[in-house]
Amino acid sequence: KRKEITLAEVTPEGMRAITIQVDKVSAAGGMIKPGDNVDVVGVFEIRQSNVARQKAAPFIITLLQNIKVLAVGGQVLGSIDPTAAARSGIDTSSVTLSLNPEDVELILFAQEKGKVRLLLRALSETTTGSDTKMSGDELKAYIENLLQKQEEAALKEKTKQPEKKPVVEEEGPDVEIFR
């Protein structure tokens, strides 16, 4: 009989396990499994002009790279019986990642302000760590600034007074209609 392995047992020292809700599209078609490594991408809706009615353009940025997947659904790394998993199917509505505490804050921020997508990495890729192009604090400040500008533009558009067009009276002949 297999021993039940807990999430706390597979979470490395100094790291945190964070579970994010996903769907098949946001989690590589539901093919991500415990033990895989993923990149985490943030998708944010940003308006590019002052026109509030303009459709928002997606702003996409890699948040974290080469992050270990500890669990998918209720299946924890090291506790999967491949034949049982194949028969019953694995619930892929949530993925648990191993992150350092600072990266947890970044993921929570990204989930609050936008959407999170997971990109499955090849097993042969050996880049280690959670490399970001900006620090978590810099990235949060940057995205907050973009969203604040968007809100200000929408408010400005909402409070903008419509232009009053001058009334021009035209002189012309009087017309009478007879029936």
mmCIF file of C-alpha atoms in Angstrom:
data_model
loop_
_atom_site.group_PDB
_atom_site.id
_atom_site.type_symbol
_atom_site.label_atom_id
_atom_site.label_comp_id
_atom_site.label_asym_id
_atom_site.label_seq_id
_atom_site.Cartn_x
_atom_site.Cartn_y
_atom_site.Cartn_z
ATOM 1 C CA LYS A 1 0.000 0.000 0.000
ATOM 2 C CA ARG A 2 1.315 3.482 -0.920
ATOM 3 C CA LYS A 3 1.959 5.970 1.862
ATOM 4 C CA GLU A 4 0.035 9.235 1.470
ATOM 5 C CA ILE A 5 2.536 12.044 0.846
ATOM 6 C CA THR A 6 1.526 15.477 2.106
ATOM 7 C CA LEU A 7 2.139 18.784 0.399
ATOM 8 C CA ALA A 8 4.215 19.956 3.378
ATOM 9 C CA GLU A 9 6.574 17.006 2.862
ATOM 10 C CA VAL A 10 7.349 17.951 -0.749
ATOM 11 C CA THR A 11 7.603 21.711 -0.189
ATOM 12 C CA PRO A 12 11.320 22.593 -0.018
ATOM 13 C CA GLU A 13 12.623 24.383 3.068
ATOM 14 C CA GLY A 14 12.338 28.174 2.748
ATOM 15 C CA MET A 15 9.735 27.875 -0.001
ATOM 16 C CA ARG A 16 5.964 28.258 0.061
ATOM 17 C CA ALA A 17 3.301 26.192 -1.656
ATOM 18 C CA ILE A 18 0.736 28.367 -3.421
ATOM 19 C CA THR A 19 -2.249 26.942 -5.246
ATOM 20 C CA ILE A 20 -3.679 28.812 -8.199
ATOM 21 C CA GLN A 21 -6.948 28.152 -9.986
ATOM 22 C CA VAL A 22 -6.443 27.239 -13.631
ATOM 23 C CA ASP A 23 -8.412 25.932 -16.560
ATOM 24 C CA LYS A 24 -7.190 23.723 -19.385
ATOM 25 C CA VAL A 25 -6.220 26.739 -21.497
ATOM 26 C CA SER A 26 -4.261 28.505 -18.755
ATOM 27 C CA ALA A 27 -2.464 25.282 -17.763
ATOM 28 C CA ALA A 28 -1.040 23.963 -21.045
ATOM 29 C CA GLY A 29 -4.134 22.048 -22.056
ATOM 30 C CA GLY A 30 -4.383 20.251 -18.709
ATOM 31 C CA MET A 31 -1.125 18.405 -19.430
ATOM 32 C CA ILE A 32 0.871 19.826 -16.500
ATOM 33 C CA LYS A 33 1.739 17.162 -13.927
ATOM 34 C CA PRO A 34 3.359 17.218 -10.456
ATOM 35 C CA GLY A 35 7.143 17.423 -10.858
ATOM 36 C CA ASP A 36 6.984 19.484 -14.067
ATOM 37 C CA ASN A 37 8.543 22.933 -14.261
ATOM 38 C CA VAL A 38 6.590 25.899 -15.620
ATOM 39 C CA ASP A 39 6.997 29.563 -16.464
ATOM 40 C CA VAL A 40 4.356 31.877 -14.999
ATOM 41 C CA VAL A 41 3.021 34.628 -17.259
ATOM 42 C CA GLY A 42 0.775 37.541 -16.255
ATOM 43 C CA VAL A 43 -1.868 38.945 -18.622
ATOM 44 C CA PHE A 44 -3.236 42.402 -17.809
ATOM 45 C CA GLU A 45 -5.835 44.488 -19.683
ATOM 46 C CA ILE A 46 -4.458 47.985 -20.311
ATOM 47 C CA ARG A 47 -6.114 50.778 -22.292
ATOM 48 C CA GLN A 48 -3.624 52.568 -24.531
ATOM 49 C CA SER A 49 -5.445 55.901 -24.847
ATOM 50 C CA ASN A 50 -7.794 58.253 -23.020
ATOM 51 C CA VAL A 51 -10.828 56.818 -24.766
ATOM 52 C CA ALA A 52 -12.670 54.825 -22.099
ATOM 53 C CA ARG A 53 -14.724 52.941 -24.675
ATOM 54 C CA GLN A 54 -11.623 51.675 -26.466
ATOM 55 C CA LYS A 55 -11.048 47.953 -26.097
ATOM 56 C CA ALA A 56 -8.206 47.210 -23.701
ATOM 57 C CA ALA A 57 -5.040 45.710 -25.154
ATOM 58 C CA PRO A 58 -3.454 42.781 -23.333
ATOM 59 C CA PHE A 59 -0.143 43.493 -21.613
ATOM 60 C CA ILE A 60 1.703 40.176 -21.248
ATOM 61 C CA ILE A 61 4.836 39.663 -19.177
ATOM 62 C CA THR A 62 6.789 36.692 -17.842
ATOM 63 C CA LEU A 63 6.555 36.863 -14.061
ATOM 64 C CA LEU A 64 8.587 33.794 -13.035
ATOM 65 C CA GLN A 65 10.577 31.088 -14.793
ATOM 66 C CA ASN A 66 11.355 27.449 -14.091
ATOM 67 C CA ILE A 67 8.965 26.983 -11.185
ATOM 68 C CA LYS A 68 8.433 23.487 -9.753
ATOM 69 C CA VAL A 69 4.878 22.093 -9.759
ATOM 70 C CA LEU A 70 4.239 20.401 -6.402
ATOM 71 C CA ALA A 71 0.678 19.249 -7.030
ATOM 72 C CA VAL A 72 -2.097 19.247 -9.600
ATOM 73 C CA GLY A 73 -5.583 19.016 -8.149
ATOM 74 C CA GLY A 74 -5.237 16.617 -5.222
ATOM 75 C CA GLN A 75 -2.282 14.725 -6.700
ATOM 76 C CA VAL A 76 0.918 15.598 -4.798
ATOM 77 C CA LEU A 77 4.417 15.118 -6.212
ATOM 78 C CA GLY A 78 5.643 11.599 -5.382
ATOM 79 C CA SER A 79 2.224 10.231 -4.436
ATOM 80 C CA ILE A 80 0.910 9.556 -7.913
ATOM 81 C CA ASP A 81 0.235 5.994 -8.899
ATOM 82 C CA PRO A 82 0.425 6.314 -12.713
ATOM 83 C CA THR A 83 -2.065 3.530 -13.412
ATOM 84 C CA ALA A 84 -4.621 4.840 -10.907
ATOM 85 C CA ALA A 85 -4.179 8.382 -12.225
ATOM 86 C CA ALA A 86 -4.746 7.206 -15.788
ATOM 87 C CA ARG A 87 -7.921 5.348 -14.773
ATOM 88 C CA SER A 88 -9.434 8.099 -12.628
ATOM 89 C CA GLY A 89 -8.045 11.182 -14.351
ATOM 90 C CA ILE A 90 -6.394 14.020 -12.474
ATOM 91 C CA ASP A 91 -8.367 17.086 -11.446
ATOM 92 C CA THR A 92 -6.578 19.891 -13.305
ATOM 93 C CA SER A 93 -8.558 22.845 -11.926
ATOM 94 C CA SER A 94 -5.736 23.867 -9.588
ATOM 95 C CA VAL A 95 -1.951 23.779 -9.682
ATOM 96 C CA THR A 96 0.283 24.158 -6.627
ATOM 97 C CA LEU A 97 3.662 25.801 -7.189
ATOM 98 C CA SER A 98 6.806 26.003 -5.034
ATOM 99 C CA LEU A 99 7.742 29.682 -4.624
ATOM 100 C CA ASN A 100 9.884 31.830 -2.373
ATOM 101 C CA PRO A 101 7.843 34.210 -0.155
ATOM 102 C CA GLU A 102 8.511 37.288 -2.358
ATOM 103 C CA ASP A 103 7.282 35.471 -5.466
ATOM 104 C CA VAL A 104 4.095 34.441 -3.645
ATOM 105 C CA GLU A 105 3.271 38.145 -3.261
ATOM 106 C CA LEU A 106 3.893 38.718 -6.963
ATOM 107 C CA ILE A 107 1.563 35.864 -7.975
ATOM 108 C CA LEU A 108 -1.182 37.047 -5.610
ATOM 109 C CA PHE A 109 -0.846 40.562 -7.048
ATOM 110 C CA ALA A 110 -1.009 39.244 -10.628
ATOM 111 C CA GLN A 111 -4.116 37.182 -9.851
ATOM 112 C CA GLU A 112 -5.800 40.225 -8.289
ATOM 113 C CA LYS A 113 -4.999 42.594 -11.186
ATOM 114 C CA GLY A 114 -5.106 40.243 -14.170
ATOM 115 C CA LYS A 115 -4.820 36.608 -15.180
ATOM 116 C CA VAL A 116 -2.072 34.055 -14.651
ATOM 117 C CA ARG A 117 -1.048 31.533 -17.308
ATOM 118 C CA LEU A 118 1.333 28.579 -16.948
ATOM 119 C CA LEU A 119 3.732 27.551 -19.697
ATOM 120 C CA LEU A 120 5.088 24.007 -19.540
ATOM 121 C CA ARG A 121 8.891 23.804 -19.871
ATOM 122 C CA ALA A 122 10.806 21.023 -21.583
ATOM 123 C CA LEU A 123 12.409 18.511 -19.216
ATOM 124 C CA SER A 124 15.779 19.221 -20.848
ATOM 125 C CA GLU A 125 15.752 22.902 -19.832
ATOM 126 C CA THR A 126 17.984 23.270 -16.805
ATOM 127 C CA THR A 127 17.705 26.979 -15.998
ATOM 128 C CA THR A 128 17.209 27.151 -12.254
ATOM 129 C CA GLY A 129 15.574 29.616 -9.898
ATOM 130 C CA SER A 130 12.749 32.035 -10.415
ATOM 131 C CA ASP A 131 14.246 34.650 -12.701
ATOM 132 C CA THR A 132 12.222 37.782 -13.429
ATOM 133 C CA LYS A 133 13.100 40.628 -15.733
ATOM 134 C CA MET A 134 12.222 43.047 -12.900
ATOM 135 C CA SER A 135 12.036 42.498 -9.191
ATOM 136 C CA GLY A 136 8.587 41.654 -7.860
ATOM 137 C CA ASP A 137 8.238 45.098 -6.283
ATOM 138 C CA GLU A 138 9.328 46.848 -9.504
ATOM 139 C CA LEU A 139 6.897 44.802 -11.554
ATOM 140 C CA LYS A 140 4.011 45.445 -9.146
ATOM 141 C CA ALA A 141 4.754 49.204 -9.189
ATOM 142 C CA TYR A 142 4.938 49.220 -12.993
ATOM 143 C CA ILE A 143 1.618 47.414 -13.441
ATOM 144 C CA GLU A 144 -0.078 49.515 -10.730
ATOM 145 C CA ASN A 145 1.104 52.650 -12.552
ATOM 146 C CA LEU A 146 -0.327 51.423 -15.874
ATOM 147 C CA LEU A 147 -3.657 50.529 -14.254
ATOM 148 C CA GLN A 148 -3.805 53.872 -12.401
ATOM 149 C CA LYS A 149 -3.238 55.777 -15.661
ATOM 150 C CA GLN A 150 -6.030 53.724 -17.226
ATOM 151 C CA GLU A 151 -8.417 54.607 -14.375
ATOM 152 C CA GLU A 152 -7.496 58.292 -14.557
ATOM 153 C CA ALA A 153 -8.112 58.333 -18.319
ATOM 154 C CA ALA A 154 -11.499 56.656 -17.860
ATOM 155 C CA LEU A 155 -12.474 59.143 -15.145
ATOM 156 C CA LYS A 156 -11.340 62.075 -17.285
ATOM 157 C CA GLU A 157 -13.402 60.767 -20.208
ATOM 158 C CA LYS A 158 -16.435 60.254 -17.957
ATOM 159 C CA THR A 159 -16.329 63.790 -16.519
ATOM 160 C CA LYS A 160 -15.533 65.482 -19.828
ATOM 161 C CA GLN A 161 -18.259 67.944 -20.859
ATOM 162 C CA PRO A 162 -19.595 67.548 -24.372
ATOM 163 C CA GLU A 163 -18.574 70.331 -26.715
ATOM 164 C CA LYS A 164 -21.295 72.883 -27.330
ATOM 165 C CA LYS A 165 -21.735 73.547 -31.004
ATOM 166 C CA PRO A 166 -22.647 77.073 -31.975
ATOM 167 C CA VAL A 167 -26.149 77.473 -33.397
ATOM 168 C CA VAL A 168 -25.998 78.951 -36.870
ATOM 169 C CA GLU A 169 -29.169 80.473 -38.213
ATOM 170 C CA GLU A 170 -29.414 80.420 -41.926
ATOM 171 C CA GLU A 171 -31.185 83.117 -43.867
ATOM 172 C CA GLY A 172 -33.261 81.987 -46.792
ATOM 173 C CA PRO A 173 -36.567 82.324 -48.576
ATOM 174 C CA ASP A 174 -39.777 81.500 -46.803
ATOM 175 C CA VAL A 175 -41.461 78.407 -48.196
ATOM 176 C CA GLU A 176 -45.208 77.860 -48.217
ATOM 177 C CA ILE A 177 -46.737 74.484 -48.893
ATOM 178 C CA PHE A 178 -50.186 74.258 -50.571
ATOM 179 C CA ARG A 179 -52.286 71.130 -50.733
#
